[in-house]
PDB file of C-alpha atoms in Angstrom:
ATOM      1  CA  MET A   1      -0.228   0.154   0.350  1.00  0.00           C
ATOM      2  CA  ASP A   2       1.316   3.546  -0.656  1.00  0.00           C
ATOM      3  CA  ILE A   3       1.601   5.861   1.844  1.00  0.00           C
ATOM      4  CA  GLN A   4       1.603   9.722   0.886  1.00  0.00           C
ATOM      5  CA  ILE A   5       2.042  12.108   2.869  1.00  0.00           C
ATOM      6  CA  ARG A   6       1.043  16.192   2.121  1.00  0.00           C
ATOM      7  CA  TYR A   7       2.423  19.046   3.505  1.00  0.00           C
ATOM      8  CA  GLN A   8       0.559  22.673   3.091  1.00  0.00           C
ATOM      9  CA  LEU A   9       3.218  25.350   3.140  1.00  0.00           C
ATOM     10  CA  SER A  10       1.428  27.332   6.052  1.00  0.00           C
ATOM     11  CA  LEU A  11       4.109  31.008   6.025  1.00  0.00           C
ATOM     12  CA  ALA A  12       7.717  31.708   4.965  1.00  0.00           C
ATOM     13  CA  PHE A  13       9.702  34.251   6.119  1.00  0.00           C
ATOM     14  CA  ARG A  14      13.180  35.265   6.831  1.00  0.00           C
ATOM     15  CA  LEU A  15      14.661  37.180  10.205  1.00  0.00           C
ATOM     16  CA  LEU A  16      16.902  39.937   9.690  1.00  0.00           C
ATOM     17  CA  ASP A  17      19.208  41.782  11.539  1.00  0.00           C
ATOM     18  CA  THR A  18      18.057  45.552  10.173  1.00  0.00           C
ATOM     19  CA  THR A  19      21.790  47.233  11.184  1.00  0.00           C
ATOM     20  CA  SER A  20      23.886  44.706   9.499  1.00  0.00           C
ATOM     21  CA  ARG A  21      21.168  43.057   6.731  1.00  0.00           C
ATOM     22  CA  ARG A  22      22.751  39.723   8.391  1.00  0.00           C
ATOM     23  CA  VAL A  23      20.699  36.775   7.872  1.00  0.00           C
ATOM     24  CA  LEU A  24      19.288  34.784  11.771  1.00  0.00           C
ATOM     25  CA  THR A  25      19.678  30.900  11.785  1.00  0.00           C
ATOM     26  CA  GLY A  26      17.238  28.631  12.978  1.00  0.00           C
ATOM     27  CA  SER A  27      19.605  28.456  15.727  1.00  0.00           C
ATOM     28  CA  GLU A  28      19.369  31.476  17.349  1.00  0.00           C
ATOM     29  CA  ALA A  29      15.787  32.288  17.178  1.00  0.00           C
ATOM     30  CA  LYS A  30      12.549  31.200  19.272  1.00  0.00           C
ATOM     31  CA  LEU A  31       9.257  31.389  17.321  1.00  0.00           C
ATOM     32  CA  LEU A  32       5.918  31.197  19.067  1.00  0.00           C
ATOM     33  CA  ARG A  33       2.465  31.306  16.871  1.00  0.00           C
ATOM     34  CA  ASP A  34      -0.129  33.207  19.652  1.00  0.00           C
ATOM     35  CA  GLY A  35       1.930  32.545  22.717  1.00  0.00           C
ATOM     36  CA  GLU A  36       2.535  28.947  22.539  1.00  0.00           C
ATOM     37  CA  PRO A  37       6.482  27.403  20.644  1.00  0.00           C
ATOM     38  CA  ILE A  38       6.395  26.390  17.224  1.00  0.00           C
ATOM     39  CA  PRO A  39       8.954  24.278  15.422  1.00  0.00           C
ATOM     40  CA  SER A  40       9.932  25.226  12.238  1.00  0.00           C
ATOM     41  CA  VAL A  41      12.298  24.034   8.698  1.00  0.00           C
ATOM     42  CA  GLN A  42      14.895  27.010   7.828  1.00  0.00           C
ATOM     43  CA  ARG A  43      15.784  26.194   3.344  1.00  0.00           C
ATOM     44  CA  PRO A  44      18.465  27.142   1.638  1.00  0.00           C
ATOM     45  CA  GLY A  45      17.927  31.273   1.568  1.00  0.00           C
ATOM     46  CA  GLY A  46      17.395  31.815   5.477  1.00  0.00           C
ATOM     47  CA  TYR A  47      13.744  31.282   5.154  1.00  0.00           C
ATOM     48  CA  PHE A  48      11.916  29.572   8.033  1.00  0.00           C
ATOM     49  CA  ILE A  49       9.209  27.505   6.811  1.00  0.00           C
ATOM     50  CA  LEU A  50       5.766  26.802   8.851  1.00  0.00           C
ATOM     51  CA  VAL A  51       3.734  23.420   7.404  1.00  0.00           C
ATOM     52  CA  ASN A  52       0.458  22.583   7.901  1.00  0.00           C
ATOM     53  CA  TYR A  53      -1.157  25.633  10.122  1.00  0.00           C
ATOM     54  CA  PRO A  54      -4.270  26.990   9.109  1.00  0.00           C
ATOM     55  CA  ARG A  55      -3.960  29.663   7.216  1.00  0.00           C
ATOM     56  CA  GLU A  56      -5.955  32.028   9.548  1.00  0.00           C
ATOM     57  CA  ASP A  57      -4.055  35.645  10.915  1.00  0.00           C
ATOM     58  CA  PHE A  58      -2.054  35.068  14.263  1.00  0.00           C
ATOM     59  CA  ILE A  59       1.197  36.404  16.514  1.00  0.00           C
ATOM     60  CA  LEU A  60       3.949  35.248  15.363  1.00  0.00           C
ATOM     61  CA  GLY A  61       6.178  35.786  18.393  1.00  0.00           C
ATOM     62  CA  ILE A  62       9.945  35.556  18.039  1.00  0.00           C
ATOM     63  CA  ARG A  63      12.677  35.310  20.421  1.00  0.00           C
ATOM     64  CA  ALA A  64      17.068  35.850  19.671  1.00  0.00           C
ATOM     65  CA  LYS A  65      19.707  36.562  22.018  1.00  0.00           C
ATOM     66  CA  GLY A  66      20.826  39.541  21.524  1.00  0.00           C
ATOM     67  CA  PHE A  67      17.739  41.251  19.862  1.00  0.00           C
ATOM     68  CA  GLU A  68      14.523  42.930  21.013  1.00  0.00           C
ATOM     69  CA  PRO A  69      11.563  39.990  21.292  1.00  0.00           C
ATOM     70  CA  VAL A  70       9.026  40.862  18.365  1.00  0.00           C
ATOM     71  CA  ASP A  71       5.129  40.139  18.515  1.00  0.00           C
ATOM     72  CA  PHE A  72       4.314  40.292  14.444  1.00  0.00           C
ATOM     73  CA  PRO A  73       0.933  39.954  13.383  1.00  0.00           C
ATOM     74  CA  VAL A  74       0.877  37.942  10.501  1.00  0.00           C
ATOM     75  CA  ARG A  75      -2.373  38.947   7.965  1.00  0.00           C
ATOM     76  CA  TYR A  76      -2.942  36.347   6.026  1.00  0.00           C
ATOM     77  CA  GLY A  77      -4.919  38.998   3.614  1.00  0.00           C
ATOM     78  CA  GLU A  78      -1.911  41.034   2.701  1.00  0.00           C
ATOM     79  CA  LEU A  79       0.229  38.292   1.665  1.00  0.00           C
ATOM     80  CA  GLY A  80       0.487  36.064  -1.666  1.00  0.00           C
ATOM     81  CA  GLN A  81      -1.995  33.093  -1.897  1.00  0.00           C
ATOM     82  CA  LYS A  82       0.671  30.606  -3.158  1.00  0.00           C
ATOM     83  CA  LEU A  83       3.478  31.436  -1.202  1.00  0.00           C
ATOM     84  CA  PRO A  84       2.824  33.865   1.618  1.00  0.00           C
ATOM     85  CA  GLU A  85       5.794  35.438   2.634  1.00  0.00           C
ATOM     86  CA  LEU A  86       7.456  37.526   4.571  1.00  0.00           C
ATOM     87  CA  THR A  87      10.401  39.492   5.856  1.00  0.00           C
ATOM     88  CA  ILE A  88      10.926  40.654   9.039  1.00  0.00           C
ATOM     89  CA  HIS A  89      13.371  42.715  10.674  1.00  0.00           C
ATOM     90  CA  LEU A  90      15.350  42.504  14.628  1.00  0.00           C
ATOM     91  CA  ILE A  91      16.826  45.624  15.884  1.00  0.00           C
ATOM     92  CA  PRO A  92      19.791  44.375  18.353  1.00  0.00           C
ATOM     93  CA  GLU A  93      19.243  44.635  22.491  1.00  0.00           C
ATOM     94  CA  LYS A  94      20.766  47.869  23.654  1.00  0.00           C
ATOM     95  CA  ALA A  95      22.892  45.818  25.728  1.00  0.00           C
ATOM     96  CA  SER A  96      24.587  43.926  23.134  1.00  0.00           C
ATOM     97  CA  PHE A  97      25.086  46.625  20.331  1.00  0.00           C
ATOM     98  CA  ASP A  98      28.364  48.472  21.037  1.00  0.00           C
ATOM     99  CA  PRO A  99      28.008  51.791  20.842  1.00  0.00           C
ATOM    100  CA  LEU A 100      31.913  52.226  19.254  1.00  0.00           C
ATOM    101  CA  SER A 101      30.505  50.532  15.990  1.00  0.00           C
ATOM    102  CA  GLY A 102      27.021  52.864  16.418  1.00  0.00           C
ATOM    103  CA  VAL A 103      24.550  54.968  17.786  1.00  0.00           C
ATOM    104  CA  SER A 104      21.386  54.132  19.418  1.00  0.00           C
ATOM    105  CA  ILE A 105      18.120  57.220  18.854  1.00  0.00           C
ATOM    106  CA  GLU A 106      15.655  56.920  21.790  1.00  0.00           C
ATOM    107  CA  GLY A 107      13.371  58.737  22.927  1.00  0.00           C
ATOM    108  CA  VAL A 108       9.143  59.763  23.489  1.00  0.00           C
ATOM    109  CA  LEU A 109       7.226  61.668  20.325  1.00  0.00           C
ATOM    110  CA  PRO A 110       3.120  61.292  21.345  1.00  0.00           C
ATOM    111  CA  GLY A 111       1.493  59.714  17.976  1.00  0.00           C
ATOM    112  CA  ILE A 112       4.539  58.400  16.151  1.00  0.00           C
ATOM    113  CA  ARG A 113       3.724  55.501  13.997  1.00  0.00           C
ATOM    114  CA  SER A 114       6.609  54.374  12.320  1.00  0.00           C
ATOM    115  CA  LEU A 115      10.975  55.270  12.597  1.00  0.00           C
ATOM    116  CA  ALA A 116      13.188  54.443   9.459  1.00  0.00           C
ATOM    117  CA  ALA A 117      16.473  55.349   8.272  1.00  0.00           C
ATOM    118  CA  ALA A 118      18.248  55.269   4.883  1.00  0.00           C
ATOM    119  CA  LYS A 119      22.067  56.648   4.023  1.00  0.00           C
ATOM    120  CA  PRO A 120      22.200  59.073   0.775  1.00  0.00           C
ATOM    121  CA  ASP A 121      25.080  57.183   0.030  1.00  0.00           C
ATOM    122  CA  GLY A 122      24.039  53.876   1.212  1.00  0.00           C
ATOM    123  CA  GLY A 123      23.871  51.878  -2.748  1.00  0.00           C
ATOM    124  CA  SER A 124      25.615  51.707  -5.907  1.00  0.00           C
ATOM    125  CA  CYS A 125      22.059  51.879  -8.023  1.00  0.00           C
ATOM    126  CA  PHE A 126      20.383  54.988  -9.699  1.00  0.00           C
ATOM    127  CA  ILE A 127      16.317  55.176 -10.037  1.00  0.00           C
ATOM    128  CA  ARG A 128      16.462  55.196 -14.014  1.00  0.00           C
ATOM    129  CA  GLY A 129      12.753  55.576 -14.878  1.00  0.00           C
ATOM    130  CA  PHE A 130       9.080  54.245 -13.514  1.00  0.00           C
ATOM    131  CA  ASP A 131       6.106  53.758 -14.798  1.00  0.00           C
ATOM    132  CA  PRO A 132       2.930  54.210 -12.358  1.00  0.00           C
ATOM    133  CA  LYS A 133       0.458  51.791 -13.868  1.00  0.00           C
ATOM    134  CA  LYS A 134       2.278  49.099 -14.237  1.00  0.00           C
ATOM    135  CA  LYS A 135       4.165  50.033 -11.080  1.00  0.00           C
ATOM    136  CA  LEU A 136       7.710  49.151 -12.828  1.00  0.00           C
ATOM    137  CA  LEU A 137      10.962  49.929 -11.566  1.00  0.00           C
ATOM    138  CA  THR A 138      13.683  50.367 -13.906  1.00  0.00           C
ATOM    139  CA  VAL A 139      17.508  51.341 -12.079  1.00  0.00           C
ATOM    140  CA  PHE A 140      20.650  52.312 -13.160  1.00  0.00           C
ATOM    141  CA  ASN A 141      22.876  48.668 -12.125  1.00  0.00           C
ATOM    142  CA  PRO A 142      26.217  48.687 -13.269  1.00  0.00           C
ATOM    143  CA  ASN A 143      27.176  46.279 -10.906  1.00  0.00           C
ATOM    144  CA  SER A 144      24.818  43.772 -11.597  1.00  0.00           C
ATOM    145  CA  LEU A 145      23.726  44.197  -7.923  1.00  0.00           C
ATOM    146  CA  SER A 146      20.927  41.676  -6.732  1.00  0.00           C
ATOM    147  CA  PHE A 147      18.208  43.547  -4.807  1.00  0.00           C
ATOM    148  CA  GLY A 148      18.921  41.063  -1.745  1.00  0.00           C
ATOM    149  CA  ARG A 149      16.626  42.924   0.913  1.00  0.00           C
ATOM    150  CA  VAL A 150      12.580  43.248   0.285  1.00  0.00           C
ATOM    151  CA  TYR A 151      12.490  47.455   1.777  1.00  0.00           C
ATOM    152  CA  TYR A 152      14.454  50.135  -0.083  1.00  0.00           C
ATOM    153  CA  ALA A 153      14.220  53.651  -0.117  1.00  0.00           C
ATOM    154  CA  LEU A 154      14.099  55.857  -3.230  1.00  0.00           C
ATOM    155  CA  VAL A 155      16.533  59.003  -1.687  1.00  0.00           C
ATOM    156  CA  ASP A 156      16.185  62.713  -2.725  1.00  0.00           C
ATOM    157  CA  PRO A 157      19.566  63.467  -1.706  1.00  0.00           C
ATOM    158  CA  GLU A 158      18.727  67.382  -2.092  1.00  0.00           C
ATOM    159  CA  ASN A 159      15.884  67.637   0.390  1.00  0.00           C
ATOM    160  CA  ASP A 160      17.211  65.539   2.912  1.00  0.00           C
ATOM    161  CA  SER A 161      14.398  62.894   2.065  1.00  0.00           C
ATOM    162  CA  PHE A 162      13.099  59.541   0.804  1.00  0.00           C
ATOM    163  CA  GLU A 163      10.063  57.235  -0.244  1.00  0.00           C
ATOM    164  CA  PRO A 164       9.936  53.813   1.142  1.00  0.00           C
ATOM    165  CA  PHE A 165       8.705  51.211  -0.965  1.00  0.00           C
ATOM    166  CA  SER A 166       9.129  47.102  -1.080  1.00  0.00           C
ATOM    167  CA  ILE A 167      10.183  44.853  -3.944  1.00  0.00           C
ATOM    168  CA  VAL A 168       7.317  42.607  -5.279  1.00  0.00           C
ATOM    169  CA  GLU A 169       8.933  40.858  -8.110  1.00  0.00           C
ATOM    170  CA  GLU A 170      12.479  41.051  -9.478  1.00  0.00           C
ATOM    171  CA  ARG A 171      12.267  40.846 -13.624  1.00  0.00           C
ATOM    172  CA  SER A 172      16.009  41.855 -14.055  1.00  0.00           C
ATOM    173  CA  ARG A 173      19.195  42.544 -12.556  1.00  0.00           C
ATOM    174  CA  GLU A 174      17.168  46.327 -14.306  1.00  0.00           C
ATOM    175  CA  LEU A 175      13.703  45.672 -13.334  1.00  0.00           C
ATOM    176  CA  TYR A 176      11.254  45.664 -10.618  1.00  0.00           C
ATOM    177  CA  LEU A 177       8.100  45.342  -9.640  1.00  0.00           C
ATOM    178  CA  ILE A 178       7.377  47.004  -6.447  1.00  0.00           C
ATOM    179  CA  ASP A 179       4.650  47.405  -4.189  1.00  0.00           C
ATOM    180  CA  ARG A 180       3.084  51.755  -4.561  1.00  0.00           C
ATOM    181  CA  ALA A 181       3.695  54.167  -6.984  1.00  0.00           C
ATOM    182  CA  LEU A 182       6.655  56.493  -6.349  1.00  0.00           C
ATOM    183  CA  PRO A 183       6.724  61.020  -6.333  1.00  0.00           C
ATOM    184  CA  LYS A 184       6.546  62.327  -9.369  1.00  0.00           C
ATOM    185  CA  ASP A 185       9.227  64.555  -8.954  1.00  0.00           C
ATOM    186  CA  PHE A 186      11.839  62.344  -8.444  1.00  0.00           C
ATOM    187  CA  ARG A 187      15.566  62.499 -10.628  1.00  0.00           C
ATOM    188  CA  PRO A 188      16.776  59.994 -12.585  1.00  0.00           C
ATOM    189  CA  SER A 189      20.582  60.279 -10.451  1.00  0.00           C
ATOM    190  CA  PHE A 190      18.459  59.632  -7.540  1.00  0.00           C
ATOM    191  CA  PRO A 191      19.924  56.596  -5.288  1.00  0.00           C
ATOM    192  CA  LEU A 192      18.308  53.417  -3.690  1.00  0.00           C
ATOM    193  CA  SER A 193      19.217  52.510  -0.681  1.00  0.00           C
ATOM    194  CA  PRO A 194      18.355  50.251   1.656  1.00  0.00           C
ATOM    195  CA  ILE A 195      16.052  50.821   4.888  1.00  0.00           C
ATOM    196  CA  VAL A 196      17.111  50.073   8.175  1.00  0.00           C
ATOM    197  CA  PHE A 197      13.622  49.879  10.580  1.00  0.00           C
ATOM    198  CA  GLY A 198      13.376  51.299  13.875  1.00  0.00           C
ATOM    199  CA  ARG A 199      10.412  50.467  16.798  1.00  0.00           C
ATOM    200  CA  THR A 200       7.975  52.737  17.695  1.00  0.00           C
ATOM    201  CA  GLY A 201       5.117  52.188  20.883  1.00  0.00           C
ATOM    202  CA  ALA A 202       1.631  52.826  21.721  1.00  0.00           C
ATOM    203  CA  GLU A 203       3.201  55.786  24.455  1.00  0.00           C
ATOM    204  CA  GLY A 204       5.174  57.081  21.743  1.00  0.00           C
ATOM    205  CA  ASP A 205       8.551  55.945  22.639  1.00  0.00           C
ATOM    206  CA  TYR A 206      10.786  54.888  20.002  1.00  0.00           C
ATOM    207  CA  CYS A 207      14.383  53.071  19.537  1.00  0.00           C
ATOM    208  CA  LEU A 208      15.891  53.348  16.024  1.00  0.00           C
ATOM    209  CA  ARG A 209      19.974  51.909  15.955  1.00  0.00           C
ATOM    210  CA  LEU A 210      22.088  52.589  13.186  1.00  0.00           C
ATOM    211  CA  ARG A 211      25.925  50.815  12.462  1.00  0.00           C
ATOM    212  CA  ASP A 212      28.876  53.090  11.939  1.00  0.00           C
ATOM    213  CA  GLU A 213      30.653  51.427   8.656  1.00  0.00           C
ATOM    214  CA  GLY A 214      33.182  53.633   8.203  1.00  0.00           C
ATOM    215  CA  GLY A 215      32.871  56.690   5.151  1.00  0.00           C
ATOM    216  CA  SER A 216      30.123  59.740   5.755  1.00  0.00           C
ATOM    217  CA  PRO A 217      27.590  59.571   8.653  1.00  0.00           C
ATOM    218  CA  ARG A 218      24.908  61.149   7.350  1.00  0.00           C
ATOM    219  CA  TRP A 219      21.879  59.039   7.796  1.00  0.00           C
ATOM    220  CA  ILE A 220      18.298  60.413   6.557  1.00  0.00           C
ATOM    221  CA  LEU A 221      15.616  59.580   9.228  1.00  0.00           C
ATOM    222  CA  ARG A 222      11.637  59.787   8.240  1.00  0.00           C
ATOM    223  CA  TRP A 223       9.178  59.498  11.205  1.00  0.00           C
ATOM    224  CA  GLU A 224       5.202  59.158  10.808  1.00  0.00           C
ATOM    225  CA  THR A 225       2.627  60.410  13.142  1.00  0.00           C
ATOM    226  CA  ASP A 226      -0.746  61.684  13.245  1.00  0.00           C
ATOM    227  CA  GLU A 227      -0.085  64.685  11.046  1.00  0.00           C
ATOM    228  CA  GLY A 228       1.884  63.124   8.364  1.00  0.00           C
ATOM    229  CA  ALA A 229       5.764  62.180   7.226  1.00  0.00           C
ATOM    230  CA  PHE A 230       8.591  63.812   8.655  1.00  0.00           C
ATOM    231  CA  CYS A 231      12.236  63.414   7.145  1.00  0.00           C
ATOM    232  CA  ARG A 232      15.752  65.200   8.563  1.00  0.00           C
ATOM    233  CA  ALA A 233      19.382  64.217   8.108  1.00  0.00           C
ATOM    234  CA  VAL A 234      21.670  63.355  11.269  1.00  0.00           C
ATOM    235  CA  ASP A 235      24.999  63.386  11.767  1.00  0.00           C
ATOM    236  CA  ILE A 236      25.277  59.659  13.915  1.00  0.00           C
ATOM    237  CA  ARG A 237      28.725  60.666  14.782  1.00  0.00           C
ATOM    238  CA  ARG A 238      26.900  64.081  16.320  1.00  0.00           C
ATOM    239  CA  PRO A 239      24.023  63.476  18.870  1.00  0.00           C
ATOM    240  CA  GLU A 240      22.899  66.602  18.857  1.00  0.00           C
ATOM    241  CA  THR A 241      20.866  66.098  15.646  1.00  0.00           C
ATOM    242  CA  PHE A 242      19.156  63.297  16.368  1.00  0.00           C
ATOM    243  CA  ARG A 243      15.903  65.232  17.681  1.00  0.00           C
ATOM    244  CA  LEU A 244      12.901  63.686  15.551  1.00  0.00           C
ATOM    245  CA  GLU A 245      10.997  67.125  14.352  1.00  0.00           C
ATOM    246  CA  PRO A 246      11.184  68.469  10.827  1.00  0.00           C
ATOM    247  CA  ALA A 247      14.781  70.437  10.088  1.00  0.00           C
TER     248      ALA A 247
END
């Protein structure tokens, strides 16, 4: 008698150190589903795989040594039906984050909903064109680099601001399908840079950690409140520039 064992893919996700872009391994993270420990399998490419769970919304808990705990809401209505896939960014704990290699930007701002940062010179790719109807982004990619992350910033270095977007599909090393329309006033020379994510809390507390990798110390911060989105440039070697208020 033949025995068939079938598996249903419930979720695929990667865990990234948002400050260094390093992919975490299975031995580094404990996973929870609505507070209960769950097993997982990690595949090549760093993806954790959950199988044979119902595709119902749940809270994915992540407890990794050296990182702040995360309780991530998984909403299947926002994911692909064939391949529900996520990239989750983890923030190093303050105790494990070497102050000589980076900075922590922390404080309280009532109403803050999100906080992120990008380097004006953080990438080797630049925008060449954008089709707003098809949401197709054409890039100048002289080194044929692969966009290994999901979330990127279209940086306006003249106005110290950036627009976040995520990559849905790589059509080629020069053509990408993205998730949203981009501002119409961009220039073909604007750089594309990986985004570093911070954390915000219900009480208005926020935390962002950035590594000093040498070179220019300039970063652009972007945060959202009930009043809208704001950006300002900071020098990570000058803590007095870290205030969250429009420039």
